[in-house]
Short mmCIF file of C-alpha atoms in Angstrom, two decimals:
data_model
loop_
_atom_site.label_atom_id
_atom_site.label_comp_id
_atom_site.label_asym_id
_atom_site.label_seq_id
_atom_site.Cartn_x
_atom_site.Cartn_y
_atom_site.Cartn_z
CA MET B 1 38.26 -34.30 -43.64
CA ARG B 2 34.74 -33.84 -44.83
CA LYS B 3 32.86 -31.21 -45.68
CA ARG B 4 29.91 -30.19 -43.70
CA ASN B 5 27.33 -29.22 -46.17
CA PHE B 6 25.07 -26.00 -44.95
CA THR B 7 21.73 -24.92 -46.81
CA TYR B 8 19.87 -22.01 -46.76
CA ALA B 9 17.22 -24.42 -45.24
CA SER B 10 19.35 -25.70 -42.54
CA ILE B 11 20.56 -21.95 -41.49
CA LEU B 12 17.10 -20.80 -41.64
CA ALA B 13 15.85 -23.64 -38.98
CA ALA B 14 19.17 -23.41 -36.51
CA GLY B 15 17.91 -19.13 -36.64
CA MET B 16 14.43 -20.22 -35.59
CA LEU B 17 15.57 -22.45 -33.46
CA LEU B 18 17.62 -19.84 -31.32
CA SER B 19 15.21 -17.43 -31.66
CA ALA B 20 13.06 -19.84 -29.82
CA CYS B 21 15.28 -20.28 -27.20
CA GLU B 22 15.45 -16.43 -26.74
CA ALA B 23 11.84 -15.86 -26.71
CA ALA B 24 11.30 -18.62 -23.52
CA LYS B 25 12.57 -16.94 -20.71
CA ALA B 26 12.35 -17.52 -17.31
CA PRO B 27 9.46 -15.15 -16.34
CA GLU B 28 10.10 -12.32 -13.35
CA LEU B 29 7.50 -11.15 -11.07
CA THR B 30 7.95 -7.86 -9.49
CA LYS B 31 5.23 -6.20 -7.92
CA MET B 32 1.27 -5.90 -8.12
CA LYS B 33 -0.48 -2.51 -8.52
CA CYS B 34 -2.99 -3.56 -5.71
CA GLU B 35 -2.24 -6.78 -3.91
CA PHE B 36 -5.27 -6.06 -2.52
CA VAL B 37 -8.16 -6.71 -5.53
CA PRO B 38 -11.54 -8.30 -4.88
CA ASP B 39 -12.75 -11.51 -6.86
CA GLY B 40 -13.75 -10.43 -10.20
CA GLY B 41 -11.46 -7.78 -10.55
CA GLU B 42 -8.65 -6.46 -12.59
CA ALA B 43 -5.45 -7.50 -10.96
CA VAL B 44 -2.06 -6.10 -12.95
CA LEU B 45 1.26 -7.68 -12.39
CA TYR B 46 4.72 -5.76 -13.40
CA GLY B 47 7.53 -8.03 -14.37
CA SER B 48 9.50 -9.20 -17.28
CA ASN B 49 9.04 -12.00 -20.27
CA LEU B 50 5.53 -12.67 -19.02
CA ALA B 51 3.74 -12.70 -22.46
CA ASN B 52 1.19 -15.08 -23.03
CA ALA B 53 1.24 -16.09 -19.07
CA GLU B 54 -0.64 -17.98 -17.05
CA VAL B 55 -1.83 -17.01 -13.18
CA ILE B 56 -1.75 -19.54 -10.42
CA PHE B 57 -3.93 -17.57 -7.38
CA PRO B 58 -3.84 -19.16 -3.79
CA GLY B 59 -6.40 -22.00 -4.39
CA ASP B 60 -4.84 -23.33 -7.01
CA PHE B 61 -7.00 -21.37 -9.96
CA ALA B 62 -5.54 -21.05 -12.91
CA VAL B 63 -5.98 -17.89 -15.13
CA LYS B 64 -4.63 -16.46 -18.73
CA ALA B 65 -3.82 -13.19 -18.99
CA ASN B 66 -5.98 -10.80 -20.25
CA ASN B 67 -6.29 -8.28 -23.39
CA GLY B 68 -3.52 -5.78 -22.75
CA SER B 69 -1.05 -8.14 -21.41
CA ASN B 70 2.75 -7.59 -22.75
CA ASP B 71 6.01 -8.66 -22.06
CA SER B 72 6.12 -6.84 -18.72
CA VAL B 73 2.98 -6.29 -17.84
CA LEU B 74 -0.32 -9.11 -17.21
CA ILE B 75 -3.49 -8.53 -16.22
CA VAL B 76 -5.79 -10.69 -15.05
CA THR B 77 -9.16 -11.15 -13.67
CA VAL B 78 -8.77 -12.54 -10.27
CA PRO B 79 -10.92 -15.61 -9.99
CA GLU B 80 -13.69 -16.57 -7.66
CA GLY B 81 -12.74 -18.21 -4.39
CA SER B 82 -9.16 -17.01 -4.12
CA SER B 83 -7.06 -16.65 -0.75
CA SER B 84 -3.99 -15.08 0.77
CA GLY B 85 -1.06 -16.88 -0.23
CA LYS B 86 1.48 -16.09 -3.28
CA LEU B 87 1.04 -16.01 -6.59
CA LYS B 88 2.92 -18.59 -9.04
CA VAL B 89 3.62 -17.11 -13.19
CA LYS B 90 3.91 -19.73 -15.77
CA THR B 91 4.79 -19.67 -18.99
CA LYS B 92 7.22 -22.15 -21.66
CA GLY B 93 9.92 -20.75 -20.37
CA GLY B 94 9.28 -21.54 -16.32
CA GLU B 95 7.46 -20.93 -13.47
CA VAL B 96 8.08 -18.18 -10.75
CA GLU B 97 6.62 -17.61 -7.43
CA SER B 98 6.27 -13.99 -5.63
CA ASN B 99 7.97 -12.96 -3.06
CA PHE B 100 5.06 -10.91 -2.00
CA PHE B 101 1.64 -11.95 -0.69
CA PHE B 102 -1.64 -11.59 -2.94
CA ARG B 103 -4.10 -10.07 -0.02
CA ASP B 104 -1.64 -10.33 2.28
CA ASN B 105 -3.42 -10.77 5.97
CA ARG B 106 -0.14 -12.24 7.99
CA ASN B 107 0.37 -9.11 10.22
CA THR B 108 -2.83 -6.48 9.64
CA ILE B 109 -2.66 -3.36 11.95
CA ILE B 110 -5.94 -1.73 10.64
CA ASP B 111 -8.18 -2.87 7.40
CA PHE B 112 -11.64 -0.92 8.45
CA ASP B 113 -13.61 -4.60 9.20
CA LYS B 114 -12.17 -6.42 11.71
CA ARG B 115 -9.71 -4.72 12.87
CA ILE B 116 -10.58 -0.45 13.13
CA ALA B 117 -8.49 2.34 13.82
CA THR B 118 -9.12 4.01 17.28
CA TRP B 119 -9.67 7.89 15.63
CA GLY B 120 -9.54 9.75 12.76
CA GLY B 121 -11.14 10.60 9.38
CA TYR B 122 -14.83 9.95 7.83
CA GLU B 123 -16.86 7.10 7.52
CA PRO B 124 -16.89 6.62 3.78
CA PHE B 125 -20.73 4.54 3.44
CA ASP B 126 -23.88 5.77 5.41
CA GLU B 127 -26.16 3.62 7.36
CA ASN B 128 -27.40 1.81 3.95
CA GLY B 129 -24.09 0.60 3.07
CA ASP B 130 -24.02 3.55 -0.07
CA LYS B 131 -21.51 5.57 -0.63
CA ILE B 132 -21.60 8.93 0.99
CA LYS B 133 -21.36 12.51 -1.41
CA GLY B 134 -20.94 14.46 0.49
CA ILE B 135 -19.81 16.22 4.26
CA VAL B 136 -22.21 17.40 7.01
CA GLU B 137 -20.94 20.32 8.38
CA PHE B 138 -22.78 23.46 9.89
CA GLN B 139 -26.42 23.55 11.19
CA ASP B 140 -27.11 20.39 9.03
CA SER B 141 -25.53 21.47 5.47
CA VAL B 142 -23.69 19.03 2.92
CA SER B 143 -20.64 20.05 1.08
CA ALA B 144 -20.50 17.95 -2.03
CA LEU B 145 -17.37 16.18 -2.14
CA PRO B 146 -15.02 17.24 -5.07
CA ALA B 147 -14.89 13.55 -6.33
CA ALA B 148 -16.85 10.03 -6.09
CA LEU B 149 -15.74 7.80 -3.51
CA PRO B 150 -14.15 4.30 -5.11
CA ASP B 151 -15.68 1.04 -4.70
CA GLY B 152 -13.38 -1.08 -1.56
CA CYS B 153 -10.33 -3.25 -2.28
CA SER B 154 -11.02 -5.40 0.83
CA GLY B 155 -14.22 -4.43 2.30
CA ASN B 156 -14.37 -1.57 3.84
CA TYR B 157 -11.69 1.60 3.82
CA GLY B 158 -10.48 4.34 5.95
CA PHE B 159 -11.66 8.06 4.20
CA LEU B 160 -9.54 11.27 5.19
CA TYR B 161 -11.16 14.79 3.87
CA GLY B 162 -10.56 18.43 4.17
CA LYS B 163 -8.72 21.25 3.97
CA TYR B 164 -4.91 21.76 6.03
CA VAL B 165 -5.23 25.45 7.38
CA ASN B 166 -3.59 25.25 10.92
CA ASP B 167 0.70 25.18 11.12
CA TRP B 168 1.84 21.75 12.52
CA VAL B 169 -1.51 20.57 14.26
CA MET B 170 -3.33 17.33 13.92
CA THR B 171 -6.96 17.69 12.41
CA HIS B 172 -8.84 15.03 13.28
CA THR B 173 -10.93 14.49 9.55
CA MET B 174 -7.17 14.29 8.30
CA TYR B 175 -5.05 11.87 10.17
CA LEU B 176 -5.85 7.79 11.76
CA GLN B 177 -4.68 6.45 14.72
CA TYR B 178 -4.75 3.03 16.35
CA VAL B 179 -4.15 2.78 20.04
CA ALA B 180 -3.52 -0.21 21.65
CA ASN B 181 -4.53 0.40 24.90
CA PRO B 182 -8.30 -0.97 25.41
CA GLU B 183 -9.82 2.10 27.42
CA GLU B 184 -9.16 3.68 23.48
CA GLY B 185 -10.22 0.28 21.75
CA GLY B 186 -7.55 -0.73 21.06
CA ARG B 187 -6.28 -4.85 21.40
CA GLY B 188 -3.76 -4.97 24.02
CA GLU B 189 0.15 -4.26 24.65
CA SER B 190 1.49 -6.50 22.03
CA SER B 191 3.81 -5.06 18.64
CA VAL B 192 2.59 -3.62 15.26
CA ALA B 193 5.07 -5.91 13.56
CA SER B 194 2.78 -8.83 15.67
CA ASN B 195 4.99 -12.23 14.54
CA PHE B 196 7.58 -10.20 12.82
CA GLN B 197 9.03 -8.23 15.65
CA ASP B 198 12.38 -10.63 15.86
CA TYR B 199 12.66 -9.92 12.22
CA ASN B 200 15.62 -7.17 11.35
CA ILE B 201 14.23 -4.32 10.09
CA ASN B 202 16.16 -3.66 7.00
CA ASP B 203 13.79 -6.79 5.95
CA LEU B 204 10.21 -5.70 7.00
CA ALA B 205 7.87 -2.58 5.32
CA PHE B 206 5.19 -0.91 6.26
CA LYS B 207 2.39 -1.43 3.50
CA PHE B 208 -1.13 -0.17 2.46
CA GLU B 209 -3.35 0.48 0.08
CA VAL B 210 -4.32 3.96 -0.84
CA TYR B 211 -6.63 5.53 -3.49
CA VAL B 212 -6.52 9.62 -4.48
CA PRO B 213 -9.06 10.70 -7.22
CA LYS B 214 -7.00 12.95 -10.02
CA GLU B 215 -10.33 15.65 -9.10
CA ALA B 216 -8.52 15.97 -5.45
CA ALA B 217 -4.80 15.37 -6.10
CA TYR B 218 -2.86 14.95 -2.95
CA LYS B 219 -0.40 18.08 -2.77
CA GLY B 220 0.76 18.20 1.01
CA PRO B 221 1.07 18.27 3.64
CA ARG B 222 3.06 15.73 4.10
CA THR B 223 1.99 12.16 5.95
CA GLU B 224 4.16 11.48 8.97
CA ILE B 225 3.82 7.88 9.57
CA PHE B 226 5.38 6.63 13.80
CA PHE B 227 4.84 3.59 15.72
CA GLY B 228 4.50 5.12 19.43
CA PRO B 229 4.94 3.30 22.77
CA PHE B 230 2.08 1.72 24.78
CA ASN B 231 0.51 4.07 27.30
CA ALA B 232 2.57 7.54 26.21
CA PRO B 233 1.66 9.97 27.49
CA ASN B 234 0.06 11.19 25.01
CA LYS B 235 -1.37 8.49 23.50
CA HIS B 236 0.09 8.80 19.92
CA GLY B 237 4.11 8.95 21.35
CA ARG B 238 5.09 11.23 18.58
CA GLU B 239 7.99 12.49 20.52
CA LEU B 240 9.03 9.45 21.69
CA SER B 241 8.95 7.52 18.06
CA PRO B 242 11.24 7.63 14.54
CA ILE B 243 9.19 8.96 11.91
CA CYS B 244 8.19 8.47 7.86
CA PHE B 245 7.99 11.55 6.12
CA TRP B 246 5.42 10.10 2.68
CA LYS B 247 5.67 12.80 0.18
CA PRO B 248 4.36 10.83 -2.71
CA TYR B 249 3.44 14.86 -4.48
CA MET B 250 7.30 15.33 -4.43
CA ASN B 251 7.97 14.71 -8.17
CA GLU B 252 8.03 17.41 -11.13
CA SER B 253 3.82 17.52 -11.54
CA GLY B 254 4.28 18.63 -7.76
CA SER B 255 1.13 16.43 -7.06
CA TYR B 256 -0.34 12.75 -6.82
CA TYR B 257 -3.30 11.05 -7.95
CA THR B 258 -4.21 7.33 -8.45
CA ASP B 259 -6.07 5.57 -11.26
CA SER B 260 -7.29 3.36 -8.69
CA TRP B 261 -6.34 1.43 -5.53
CA VAL B 262 -2.81 1.06 -5.45
CA THR B 263 -0.01 -0.78 -2.70
CA ILE B 264 2.08 1.04 -1.55
CA THR B 265 5.48 0.01 -0.29
CA ILE B 266 7.64 1.78 2.26
CA PRO B 267 10.54 0.11 3.45
CA LEU B 268 10.89 0.22 7.97
CA SER B 269 14.29 1.60 7.15
CA GLU B 270 12.75 4.38 6.23
CA PHE B 271 11.43 5.93 9.46
CA TYR B 272 13.92 7.48 11.13
CA HIS B 273 13.00 11.56 10.92
CA GLY B 274 13.00 13.38 14.26
CA ILE B 275 10.82 15.82 15.46
CA ASP B 276 12.83 19.11 15.03
CA ASN B 277 13.03 19.46 11.70
CA ASP B 278 12.91 18.00 8.06
CA THR B 279 16.67 16.76 8.20
CA THR B 280 16.81 16.11 11.99
CA LYS B 281 17.37 12.01 12.56
CA SER B 282 15.35 10.86 15.57
CA LYS B 283 17.71 10.41 18.63
CA TYR B 284 15.60 6.68 18.78
CA SER B 285 15.65 4.12 16.47
CA LEU B 286 12.73 1.83 15.99
CA ASP B 287 12.35 -0.69 18.55
CA LEU B 288 9.18 -3.11 17.24
CA LYS B 289 9.22 -4.56 20.43
CA LYS B 290 8.20 -1.62 22.15
CA ALA B 291 6.04 -0.06 19.35
CA THR B 292 1.84 -0.77 19.62
CA ASN B 293 0.88 2.24 18.48
CA LEU B 294 0.15 3.47 14.84
CA SER B 295 -0.35 6.89 13.83
CA PHE B 296 -0.99 8.13 9.84
CA VAL B 297 -1.17 12.00 9.98
CA GLN B 298 -1.72 14.49 7.70
CA PHE B 299 1.17 16.85 9.44
CA GLY B 300 3.35 20.17 8.92
CA PRO B 301 2.95 23.95 7.37
CA ALA B 302 -0.40 24.69 6.21
CA ASP B 303 -1.75 26.51 2.90
CA SER B 304 -5.10 25.28 2.60
CA THR B 305 -4.21 22.00 0.70
CA GLU B 306 -7.36 19.89 0.48
CA VAL B 307 -6.47 16.47 1.49
CA PHE B 308 -8.92 13.40 0.06
CA MET B 309 -7.40 10.18 0.59
CA CYS B 310 -9.16 6.29 0.96
CA LEU B 311 -7.06 3.97 2.51
CA ASP B 312 -7.10 0.58 3.77
CA ASN B 313 -4.50 -2.90 5.16
CA LEU B 314 -2.66 -0.98 7.02
CA ARG B 315 0.05 -3.63 7.47
CA ILE B 316 4.00 -4.42 8.42
CA VAL B 317 4.84 -7.41 6.32
CA PRO B 318 8.93 -9.13 4.92
CA ILE B 319 9.46 -7.28 2.16
CA LYS B 320 10.81 -11.32 0.73
#
């Protein structure tokens, strides 16, 4: 039998080949820090095997990773002319397409530009288009904001601000509502889920972009989100709808803030709470064909907590 001679060089070459194969794993893309980033802005993507990646934006614009990127975080500058759609990430290990849409406008309920809220909050820009720095109160006195408002992630946005001081009371400056009835400024009796109203609830999510400054971190009260029926007696229909409790401050610090705009994803399966107490399940299930209104409300026990929250692009879209 013929013997094979293995030299040090051949063993080393085999090891290098194996290492190269291991390094060329296919990329995985899981999510974006913020799904709405303007042209020229910095987008942050998360996943694995992303080192030295190229990102292809809708419109077939390809860009290389910026400094600060690594195997699990990909930072890129959004090219001019990018549109809405799926992203592609390409490396030596292969190419992958996102299971989410960049600038997902397939089913926008409120975007504060073309689709406005019916009630609630403050206008963050003055008549000259400049960001406001304070709130006009009694006798035209101006109370300075505790933090600067951000640049928008997608044009205009909603701004909720104030101190929540009355238990279980909806305070106009700390909620946003869209009421479908045209008499209230809505677009008529159509589902907030639009073309996705026939989807299984488990396949859909409520998404929005949020910005909360560190100087005014969110500590409560909780945010209640619900989709009321058309022509509810009180317009919002809270008592007729399953509710989602959004409480991002329920962590070790007891507060929540962001360092920039971020995308929040809440599966529609999280819309199940009732109105009686924190543990009661609603006697109503989420019926997207009958859900026409949207309420995003700070609501609950009062402890003089200050709310400072910017919102944009409230939407219902497929999870994948």
